[in-house]
CSV table of C-alpha atoms in Angstrom, one decimal:
chain,number,residue,atom,x,y,z
A,73,UNK,CA,-26.5,-50.5,-20.1
A,74,UNK,CA,-23.0,-49.2,-20.5
A,75,UNK,CA,-24.3,-45.6,-20.7
A,76,UNK,CA,-25.6,-46.0,-17.1
A,77,UNK,CA,-23.0,-48.3,-15.5
A,78,UNK,CA,-19.8,-47.3,-17.3
A,79,UNK,CA,-17.8,-44.3,-16.2
A,80,UNK,CA,-17.1,-43.3,-19.8
A,81,UNK,CA,-20.8,-43.8,-20.7
A,82,UNK,CA,-22.0,-41.6,-17.9
A,83,UNK,CA,-19.6,-38.8,-18.9
A,84,UNK,CA,-20.7,-39.2,-22.5
A,85,UNK,CA,-24.3,-38.7,-21.6
A,86,UNK,CA,-23.6,-35.7,-19.4
A,87,UNK,CA,-21.4,-34.2,-22.2
A,88,UNK,CA,-24.0,-34.6,-24.9
A,89,UNK,CA,-26.8,-33.3,-22.7
A,90,UNK,CA,-24.6,-30.4,-21.7
A,91,UNK,CA,-23.9,-29.4,-25.3
A,92,UNK,CA,-27.6,-29.4,-26.0
A,93,UNK,CA,-28.2,-27.1,-23.0
A,94,UNK,CA,-25.5,-24.7,-24.2
A,95,UNK,CA,-27.2,-24.5,-27.6
A,96,UNK,CA,-30.5,-23.8,-25.9
A,97,UNK,CA,-28.8,-21.0,-23.8
A,98,UNK,CA,-27.5,-19.4,-27.0
A,99,UNK,CA,-31.0,-19.5,-28.5
A,100,UNK,CA,-32.6,-18.1,-25.3
A,101,UNK,CA,-30.0,-15.4,-25.3
A,102,UNK,CA,-30.9,-14.3,-28.8
A,103,UNK,CA,-34.5,-14.2,-27.8
A,104,UNK,CA,-33.8,-12.0,-24.8
A,105,UNK,CA,-31.5,-9.6,-26.7
A,106,UNK,CA,-34.4,-9.1,-29.1
A,107,UNK,CA,-36.5,-7.8,-26.1
A,108,UNK,CA,-34.1,-4.9,-25.6
A,109,UNK,CA,-34.6,-3.6,-29.1
A,110,UNK,CA,-38.2,-4.5,-29.8
A,111,UNK,CA,-40.9,-5.5,-27.3
A,112,UNK,CA,-43.3,-6.4,-30.1
A,113,UNK,CA,-40.7,-8.7,-31.7
A,114,UNK,CA,-40.1,-10.4,-28.4
A,115,UNK,CA,-43.8,-10.8,-27.7
A,116,UNK,CA,-44.2,-12.3,-31.2
A,117,UNK,CA,-41.6,-14.9,-30.4
A,118,UNK,CA,-43.3,-15.6,-27.0
A,119,UNK,CA,-46.6,-16.0,-28.9
A,120,UNK,CA,-44.9,-18.4,-31.3
A,121,UNK,CA,-43.5,-20.4,-28.4
A,122,UNK,CA,-46.5,-20.1,-26.1
A,123,UNK,CA,-48.8,-23.0,-25.4
A,124,UNK,CA,-48.4,-24.5,-28.9
A,125,UNK,CA,-47.9,-28.2,-28.9
A,126,UNK,CA,-44.4,-28.0,-30.4
A,127,UNK,CA,-43.3,-25.5,-27.7
A,128,UNK,CA,-44.8,-27.7,-25.0
A,129,UNK,CA,-43.1,-30.8,-26.4
A,130,UNK,CA,-39.8,-28.9,-26.6
A,131,UNK,CA,-40.2,-27.8,-23.0
A,132,UNK,CA,-40.8,-31.4,-21.9
A,133,UNK,CA,-37.7,-32.6,-23.8
A,134,UNK,CA,-35.6,-29.7,-22.4
A,135,UNK,CA,-36.7,-30.5,-18.8
A,136,UNK,CA,-35.8,-34.1,-19.4
A,137,UNK,CA,-32.4,-33.2,-20.7
A,138,UNK,CA,-31.8,-30.9,-17.6
A,139,UNK,CA,-32.8,-33.8,-15.3
A,140,UNK,CA,-30.6,-36.3,-17.1
A,141,UNK,CA,-27.6,-33.8,-17.0
A,142,UNK,CA,-28.1,-33.2,-13.3
A,143,UNK,CA,-28.6,-36.9,-12.4
A,144,UNK,CA,-25.6,-38.1,-14.3
A,145,UNK,CA,-23.5,-35.3,-12.8
A,146,UNK,CA,-24.6,-36.5,-9.3
A,147,UNK,CA,-23.7,-40.1,-10.2
A,148,UNK,CA,-20.3,-39.1,-11.5
A,149,UNK,CA,-19.6,-36.9,-8.4
A,150,UNK,CA,-20.6,-39.8,-6.0
A,151,UNK,CA,-18.4,-42.2,-8.1
A,152,UNK,CA,-15.4,-39.9,-7.8
A,153,UNK,CA,-16.0,-39.4,-4.0
A,154,UNK,CA,-16.2,-43.2,-3.6
A,155,UNK,CA,-13.0,-43.7,-5.6
A,156,UNK,CA,-11.2,-41.2,-3.4
A,157,UNK,CA,-12.3,-42.8,-0.2
A,158,UNK,CA,-10.9,-41.2,2.9
A,159,UNK,CA,-8.6,-39.0,0.8
A,160,UNK,CA,-11.6,-36.7,0.1
A,161,UNK,CA,-11.3,-35.5,3.7
A,162,UNK,CA,-7.7,-34.5,3.3
A,163,UNK,CA,-6.9,-30.8,2.8
A,164,UNK,CA,-5.2,-30.7,-0.6
A,165,UNK,CA,-4.0,-27.8,-2.7
A,166,UNK,CA,-5.5,-27.6,-6.2
A,167,UNK,CA,-3.3,-29.4,-8.7
A,168,UNK,CA,-1.5,-27.3,-11.2
A,169,UNK,CA,-3.5,-26.8,-14.4
A,170,UNK,CA,-6.8,-27.8,-12.7
A,171,UNK,CA,-9.3,-24.9,-12.5
A,172,UNK,CA,-11.3,-24.0,-9.5
A,173,UNK,CA,-14.5,-24.5,-11.6
A,174,UNK,CA,-13.5,-28.1,-12.5
A,175,UNK,CA,-13.1,-29.0,-8.8
A,176,UNK,CA,-16.5,-27.5,-7.9
A,177,UNK,CA,-18.7,-28.3,-10.9
A,178,UNK,CA,-21.3,-30.1,-8.9
A,179,UNK,CA,-21.7,-27.3,-6.3
A,180,UNK,CA,-21.8,-24.7,-9.1
A,181,UNK,CA,-24.4,-26.8,-10.9
A,182,UNK,CA,-26.6,-26.9,-7.8
A,183,UNK,CA,-26.4,-23.1,-7.7
A,184,UNK,CA,-27.4,-22.9,-11.3
A,185,UNK,CA,-30.3,-25.3,-10.9
A,186,UNK,CA,-31.5,-23.3,-7.8
A,187,UNK,CA,-31.7,-20.1,-9.8
A,188,UNK,CA,-33.3,-21.9,-12.7
A,189,UNK,CA,-36.2,-22.8,-10.3
A,190,UNK,CA,-36.5,-19.1,-9.5
A,191,UNK,CA,-36.5,-18.3,-13.2
A,192,UNK,CA,-39.1,-20.9,-14.0
A,193,UNK,CA,-41.4,-19.6,-11.2
A,194,UNK,CA,-41.2,-16.1,-12.5
A,195,UNK,CA,-41.5,-16.7,-16.2
A,196,UNK,CA,-42.4,-20.2,-17.4
A,197,UNK,CA,-45.0,-20.8,-14.7
A,198,UNK,CA,-46.7,-17.5,-15.2
A,199,UNK,CA,-46.5,-17.6,-19.0
A,200,UNK,CA,-46.6,-21.0,-20.7
A,201,UNK,CA,-48.1,-22.8,-17.8
A,202,UNK,CA,-50.7,-20.1,-17.1
A,203,UNK,CA,-51.7,-20.2,-20.8
A,204,UNK,CA,-52.0,-24.0,-20.7
A,205,UNK,CA,-54.3,-23.6,-17.7
A,206,UNK,CA,-56.5,-21.2,-19.7
A,207,UNK,CA,-55.6,-18.0,-17.9
A,208,UNK,CA,-55.7,-14.9,-20.0
A,209,UNK,CA,-54.4,-12.6,-17.2
A,210,UNK,CA,-51.7,-13.1,-14.7
A,211,UNK,CA,-51.7,-10.8,-11.6
A,212,UNK,CA,-48.3,-9.8,-10.3
A,213,UNK,CA,-47.3,-7.5,-7.5
A,214,UNK,CA,-48.3,-3.9,-7.2
A,215,UNK,CA,-51.5,-4.5,-9.1
A,216,UNK,CA,-49.7,-5.3,-12.3
A,217,UNK,CA,-51.7,-7.6,-14.7
A,218,UNK,CA,-50.2,-9.1,-17.8
A,219,UNK,CA,-51.2,-11.4,-20.5
A,220,UNK,CA,-49.2,-14.7,-20.5
A,221,UNK,CA,-47.8,-13.9,-23.9
A,222,UNK,CA,-46.6,-10.4,-22.9
A,223,UNK,CA,-43.0,-11.6,-22.4
A,224,UNK,CA,-41.6,-8.1,-22.6
A,225,UNK,CA,-43.9,-7.0,-19.8
A,226,UNK,CA,-42.7,-9.9,-17.5
A,227,UNK,CA,-39.1,-9.0,-18.3
A,228,UNK,CA,-39.7,-5.3,-17.5
A,229,UNK,CA,-41.6,-6.1,-14.3
A,230,UNK,CA,-39.0,-8.5,-12.8
A,231,UNK,CA,-35.9,-6.7,-13.9
A,232,UNK,CA,-37.1,-3.4,-12.4
A,233,UNK,CA,-36.6,-5.0,-9.0
A,234,UNK,CA,-33.0,-4.6,-7.7
A,235,UNK,CA,-33.0,-7.8,-5.7
A,236,UNK,CA,-34.0,-9.8,-8.8
A,237,UNK,CA,-31.3,-8.1,-10.8
A,238,UNK,CA,-28.6,-8.9,-8.2
A,239,UNK,CA,-29.8,-12.5,-8.0
A,240,UNK,CA,-29.7,-13.0,-11.7
A,241,UNK,CA,-26.2,-11.4,-12.0
A,242,UNK,CA,-25.0,-13.9,-9.4
A,243,UNK,CA,-26.6,-16.7,-11.5
A,244,UNK,CA,-24.8,-15.5,-14.6
A,245,UNK,CA,-21.4,-15.6,-12.8
A,246,UNK,CA,-22.1,-19.2,-11.6
A,247,UNK,CA,-23.2,-20.1,-15.1
A,248,UNK,CA,-20.0,-18.6,-16.5
A,249,UNK,CA,-17.8,-20.8,-14.2
A,250,UNK,CA,-19.9,-23.9,-15.1
A,251,UNK,CA,-19.6,-23.3,-18.8
A,252,UNK,CA,-15.9,-22.4,-18.9
A,253,UNK,CA,-15.1,-25.9,-17.7
A,254,UNK,CA,-18.1,-27.7,-19.0
A,255,UNK,CA,-17.9,-26.8,-22.7
A,256,UNK,CA,-14.3,-27.9,-23.4
A,257,UNK,CA,-14.7,-30.9,-21.0
A,258,UNK,CA,-17.7,-32.1,-23.0
A,259,UNK,CA,-15.8,-31.8,-26.3
A,260,UNK,CA,-12.9,-33.7,-24.8
A,261,UNK,CA,-15.2,-36.5,-23.6
A,262,UNK,CA,-16.8,-36.8,-27.0
A,263,UNK,CA,-13.4,-37.1,-28.5
A,264,UNK,CA,-13.4,-34.1,-30.9
A,265,UNK,CA,-10.0,-32.9,-29.9
A,266,UNK,CA,-6.3,-33.5,-30.1
A,267,UNK,CA,-3.2,-32.0,-28.6
A,268,UNK,CA,-3.4,-28.9,-30.7
A,269,UNK,CA,-7.2,-28.4,-30.4
A,270,UNK,CA,-7.4,-28.9,-26.6
A,271,UNK,CA,-6.2,-25.3,-25.8
A,272,UNK,CA,-8.4,-24.0,-28.7
A,273,UNK,CA,-11.5,-25.6,-27.3
A,274,UNK,CA,-10.7,-24.2,-23.9
A,275,UNK,CA,-10.5,-20.7,-25.5
A,276,UNK,CA,-13.7,-21.3,-27.4
A,277,UNK,CA,-15.4,-22.4,-24.2
A,278,UNK,CA,-14.3,-19.3,-22.4
A,279,UNK,CA,-15.5,-17.1,-25.2
A,280,UNK,CA,-18.9,-18.7,-25.4
A,281,UNK,CA,-19.3,-18.7,-21.6
A,282,UNK,CA,-18.3,-15.0,-21.5
A,283,UNK,CA,-20.7,-14.1,-24.3
A,284,UNK,CA,-23.6,-15.9,-22.6
A,285,UNK,CA,-22.8,-14.2,-19.2
A,286,UNK,CA,-22.4,-10.7,-20.7
A,287,UNK,CA,-25.3,-11.1,-23.0
A,288,UNK,CA,-27.8,-12.0,-20.3
A,289,UNK,CA,-26.3,-9.4,-18.0
A,290,UNK,CA,-26.8,-6.8,-20.7
A,291,UNK,CA,-30.5,-7.6,-21.0
A,292,UNK,CA,-31.0,-7.6,-17.2
A,293,UNK,CA,-29.1,-4.4,-16.5
A,294,UNK,CA,-30.7,-2.6,-19.5
A,295,UNK,CA,-34.2,-3.3,-18.4
A,296,UNK,CA,-33.3,-2.2,-14.8
A,297,UNK,CA,-31.8,1.1,-16.1
A,298,UNK,CA,-35.0,1.6,-18.3
A,299,UNK,CA,-37.1,1.1,-15.2
A,300,UNK,CA,-35.2,3.8,-13.3
A,301,UNK,CA,-35.2,6.2,-16.2
A,302,UNK,CA,-38.9,5.7,-16.7
Protein backbone atom coordinates (compact mmCIF):
# COMPACT_ATOMS: atom_id res chain seq x y z
CA UNK A 1 0.00 0.00 0.00
CA UNK A 2 1.26 3.46 -0.87
CA UNK A 3 0.06 4.77 2.52
CA UNK A 4 2.58 2.44 4.15
CA UNK A 5 5.50 2.39 1.74
CA UNK A 6 5.32 5.88 0.19
CA UNK A 7 6.91 8.83 1.97
CA UNK A 8 3.97 11.05 1.01
CA UNK A 9 1.50 8.37 2.12
CA UNK A 10 3.15 8.04 5.52
CA UNK A 11 3.11 11.79 6.07
CA UNK A 12 -0.54 11.92 5.00
CA UNK A 13 -1.56 9.25 7.52
CA UNK A 14 0.41 10.96 10.29
CA UNK A 15 -1.12 14.34 9.39
CA UNK A 16 -4.73 13.12 9.35
CA UNK A 17 -4.29 11.16 12.58
CA UNK A 18 -2.63 14.22 14.14
CA UNK A 19 -5.54 16.50 13.23
CA UNK A 20 -7.99 14.02 14.77
CA UNK A 21 -5.94 14.02 17.98
CA UNK A 22 -5.92 17.84 18.06
CA UNK A 23 -9.72 17.85 17.78
CA UNK A 24 -9.89 15.38 20.68
CA UNK A 25 -7.58 17.61 22.74
CA UNK A 26 -9.92 20.56 22.20
CA UNK A 27 -12.90 18.42 23.26
CA UNK A 28 -11.01 17.16 26.31
CA UNK A 29 -10.04 20.73 27.20
CA UNK A 30 -13.68 21.86 27.13
CA UNK A 31 -14.54 18.97 29.48
CA UNK A 32 -11.78 19.89 31.93
CA UNK A 33 -12.66 23.57 31.98
CA UNK A 34 -16.21 22.59 32.93
CA UNK A 35 -14.78 20.90 36.05
CA UNK A 36 -13.46 24.25 37.28
CA UNK A 37 -16.90 25.83 37.31
CA UNK A 38 -19.14 22.87 38.17
CA UNK A 39 -18.13 19.53 39.64
CA UNK A 40 -21.65 18.21 39.05
CA UNK A 41 -21.55 19.14 35.35
CA UNK A 42 -18.16 17.48 34.95
CA UNK A 43 -19.32 14.33 36.72
CA UNK A 44 -22.40 14.24 34.51
CA UNK A 45 -20.10 14.24 31.48
CA UNK A 46 -17.97 11.51 33.08
CA UNK A 47 -21.10 9.42 33.64
CA UNK A 48 -22.12 9.97 30.03
CA UNK A 49 -18.66 8.90 28.86
CA UNK A 50 -18.16 6.15 31.42
CA UNK A 51 -18.31 2.47 30.61
CA UNK A 52 -21.00 2.96 27.97
CA UNK A 53 -20.43 1.03 24.74
CA UNK A 54 -20.00 4.15 22.62
CA UNK A 55 -17.45 5.62 25.03
CA UNK A 56 -15.52 2.34 25.09
CA UNK A 57 -15.64 2.12 21.29
CA UNK A 58 -14.43 5.72 21.05
CA UNK A 59 -11.59 4.97 23.47
CA UNK A 60 -10.47 1.98 21.39
CA UNK A 61 -10.54 4.08 18.21
CA UNK A 62 -8.64 6.90 19.92
CA UNK A 63 -5.99 4.47 21.20
CA UNK A 64 -5.64 3.08 17.68
CA UNK A 65 -5.19 6.57 16.22
CA UNK A 66 -2.53 7.38 18.82
CA UNK A 67 -0.65 4.17 17.97
CA UNK A 68 -0.90 4.85 14.23
CA UNK A 69 0.35 8.41 14.71
CA UNK A 70 3.31 7.26 16.80
CA UNK A 71 4.23 4.31 14.55
CA UNK A 72 4.15 6.43 11.41
CA UNK A 73 6.16 9.14 13.16
CA UNK A 74 8.79 6.53 14.01
CA UNK A 75 8.81 5.24 10.42
CA UNK A 76 9.28 8.74 9.02
CA UNK A 77 12.03 9.51 11.54
CA UNK A 78 13.92 6.33 10.66
CA UNK A 79 13.45 7.06 6.97
CA UNK A 80 14.90 10.55 7.39
CA UNK A 81 17.84 9.24 9.42
CA UNK A 82 18.56 6.64 6.76
CA UNK A 83 18.40 9.27 4.03
CA UNK A 84 20.90 11.45 5.89
CA UNK A 85 23.36 8.59 6.36
CA UNK A 86 26.56 9.61 8.10
CA UNK A 87 25.53 13.27 7.89
CA UNK A 88 23.28 12.78 10.89
CA UNK A 89 26.38 12.54 13.11
CA UNK A 90 27.67 15.89 11.93
CA UNK A 91 27.16 18.91 14.14
CA UNK A 92 25.05 21.32 12.13
CA UNK A 93 23.46 24.61 13.02
CA UNK A 94 19.70 24.80 12.62
CA UNK A 95 18.79 26.04 9.13
CA UNK A 96 17.21 29.46 8.95
CA UNK A 97 13.43 29.32 9.16
CA UNK A 98 13.44 25.81 10.70
CA UNK A 99 12.07 25.74 14.24
CA UNK A 100 13.63 23.81 17.09
CA UNK A 101 10.36 21.88 17.46
CA UNK A 102 10.44 20.72 13.83
CA UNK A 103 13.89 19.22 14.34
CA UNK A 104 12.92 17.44 17.54
CA UNK A 105 9.34 16.36 16.88
CA UNK A 106 9.97 12.69 17.55
CA UNK A 107 11.74 13.30 20.87
CA UNK A 108 9.01 15.70 21.95
CA UNK A 109 6.45 13.13 20.87
CA UNK A 110 8.07 10.49 23.10
CA UNK A 111 7.84 12.91 26.04
CA UNK A 112 4.17 13.52 25.28
CA UNK A 113 3.47 9.77 25.03
CA UNK A 114 5.32 9.17 28.30
CA UNK A 115 3.14 11.63 30.17
CA UNK A 116 0.05 10.21 28.49
CA UNK A 117 0.85 6.87 30.14
CA UNK A 118 0.95 8.68 33.50
CA UNK A 119 -2.36 10.38 32.70
CA UNK A 120 -4.04 7.12 31.68
CA UNK A 121 -2.81 5.37 34.84
CA UNK A 122 -4.24 8.11 37.04
CA UNK A 123 -7.56 8.71 35.30
CA UNK A 124 -8.62 6.25 32.58
CA UNK A 125 -7.39 3.15 34.44
CA UNK A 126 -9.09 4.18 37.68
CA UNK A 127 -12.26 5.46 36.05
CA UNK A 128 -13.47 3.80 32.84
CA UNK A 129 -11.39 0.63 33.23
CA UNK A 130 -12.34 0.26 36.90
CA UNK A 131 -16.00 0.65 35.97
CA UNK A 132 -15.66 -1.95 33.22
CA UNK A 133 -14.23 -4.34 35.81
CA UNK A 134 -17.32 -3.80 37.96
CA UNK A 135 -15.61 -1.76 40.68
CA UNK A 136 -17.84 0.80 42.38
CA UNK A 137 -15.08 2.20 44.57
CA UNK A 138 -11.47 3.08 43.82
CA UNK A 139 -9.06 3.43 46.73
CA UNK A 140 -6.44 6.14 46.31
CA UNK A 141 -3.72 7.36 48.65
CA UNK A 142 -4.37 8.78 52.13
CA UNK A 143 -7.50 6.66 52.49
CA UNK A 144 -9.38 8.53 49.77
CA UNK A 145 -12.11 6.43 48.14
CA UNK A 146 -13.92 7.58 45.01
CA UNK A 147 -16.56 6.29 42.65
CA UNK A 148 -15.17 5.68 39.12
CA UNK A 149 -17.56 8.34 37.73
CA UNK A 150 -16.46 10.99 40.24
CA UNK A 151 -14.21 12.70 37.74
CA UNK A 152 -14.09 15.95 39.70
CA UNK A 153 -12.90 14.03 42.75
CA UNK A 154 -10.05 12.43 40.77
CA UNK A 155 -9.01 15.79 39.33
CA UNK A 156 -9.07 17.40 42.78
CA UNK A 157 -7.11 14.53 44.33
CA UNK A 158 -4.28 14.41 41.81
CA UNK A 159 -3.97 18.14 41.20
CA UNK A 160 -3.62 18.77 44.93
CA UNK A 161 -0.18 17.14 44.74
CA UNK A 162 2.63 19.51 43.78
CA UNK A 163 4.74 16.92 41.94
CA UNK A 164 1.75 15.97 39.77
CA UNK A 165 1.08 19.62 38.97
CA UNK A 166 4.72 20.23 37.98
CA UNK A 167 4.80 17.05 35.86
CA UNK A 168 1.62 18.04 34.02
CA UNK A 169 2.87 21.59 33.40
CA UNK A 170 6.01 20.11 31.82
CA UNK A 171 3.75 17.91 29.70
CA UNK A 172 1.74 20.93 28.53
CA UNK A 173 4.92 22.73 27.44
CA UNK A 174 6.09 19.67 25.47
CA UNK A 175 2.61 19.43 23.94
CA UNK A 176 2.81 23.11 22.96
CA UNK A 177 6.07 22.57 21.08
CA UNK A 178 4.62 19.49 19.39
CA UNK A 179 1.46 21.29 18.30
CA UNK A 180 3.09 24.52 17.10
CA UNK A 181 4.86 22.56 14.39
CA UNK A 182 2.46 19.66 13.99
CA UNK A 183 -0.73 21.59 13.18
CA UNK A 184 0.54 23.69 10.29
CA UNK A 185 2.72 20.84 9.04
CA UNK A 186 -0.32 18.55 8.89
CA UNK A 187 -2.31 21.17 6.97
CA UNK A 188 0.63 21.63 4.60
CA UNK A 189 0.90 17.88 3.98
CA UNK A 190 -2.81 17.56 3.25
CA UNK A 191 -2.47 20.40 0.76
CA UNK A 192 -4.87 22.94 2.26
CA UNK A 193 -2.48 25.81 1.85
CA UNK A 194 -0.83 28.18 -0.57
CA UNK A 195 1.82 30.89 -0.39
CA UNK A 196 -0.52 33.30 1.36
CA UNK A 197 -2.07 30.82 3.75
CA UNK A 198 1.17 29.15 4.88
CA UNK A 199 2.00 31.90 7.41
CA UNK A 200 -1.65 32.09 8.41
CA UNK A 201 -1.76 28.38 9.22
CA UNK A 202 1.41 28.74 11.24
CA UNK A 203 -0.22 31.54 13.22
CA UNK A 204 -3.42 29.51 13.68
CA UNK A 205 -1.33 26.54 14.83
CA UNK A 206 0.47 28.70 17.39
CA UNK A 207 -2.83 30.11 18.68
CA UNK A 208 -4.45 26.67 19.01
CA UNK A 209 -1.34 25.22 20.70
CA UNK A 210 -1.22 28.14 23.13
CA UNK A 211 -4.92 27.87 23.95
CA UNK A 212 -4.54 24.15 24.62
CA UNK A 213 -1.49 24.65 26.83
CA UNK A 214 -2.92 27.58 28.80
CA UNK A 215 -6.35 25.96 29.08
CA UNK A 216 -5.05 22.74 30.59
CA UNK A 217 -2.59 24.68 32.77
CA UNK A 218 -5.49 26.85 34.01
CA UNK A 219 -7.41 23.77 35.14
CA UNK A 220 -4.38 22.18 36.78
CA UNK A 221 -3.24 25.28 38.67
CA UNK A 222 -6.80 26.22 39.67
CA UNK A 223 -7.40 22.88 41.35
CA UNK A 224 -4.02 23.06 43.07
CA UNK A 225 -4.81 26.53 44.43
CA UNK A 226 -8.23 25.29 45.56
CA UNK A 227 -6.56 22.46 47.46
CA UNK A 228 -4.27 24.91 49.24
CA UNK A 229 -7.08 27.31 50.09
CA UNK A 230 -9.25 24.47 51.35
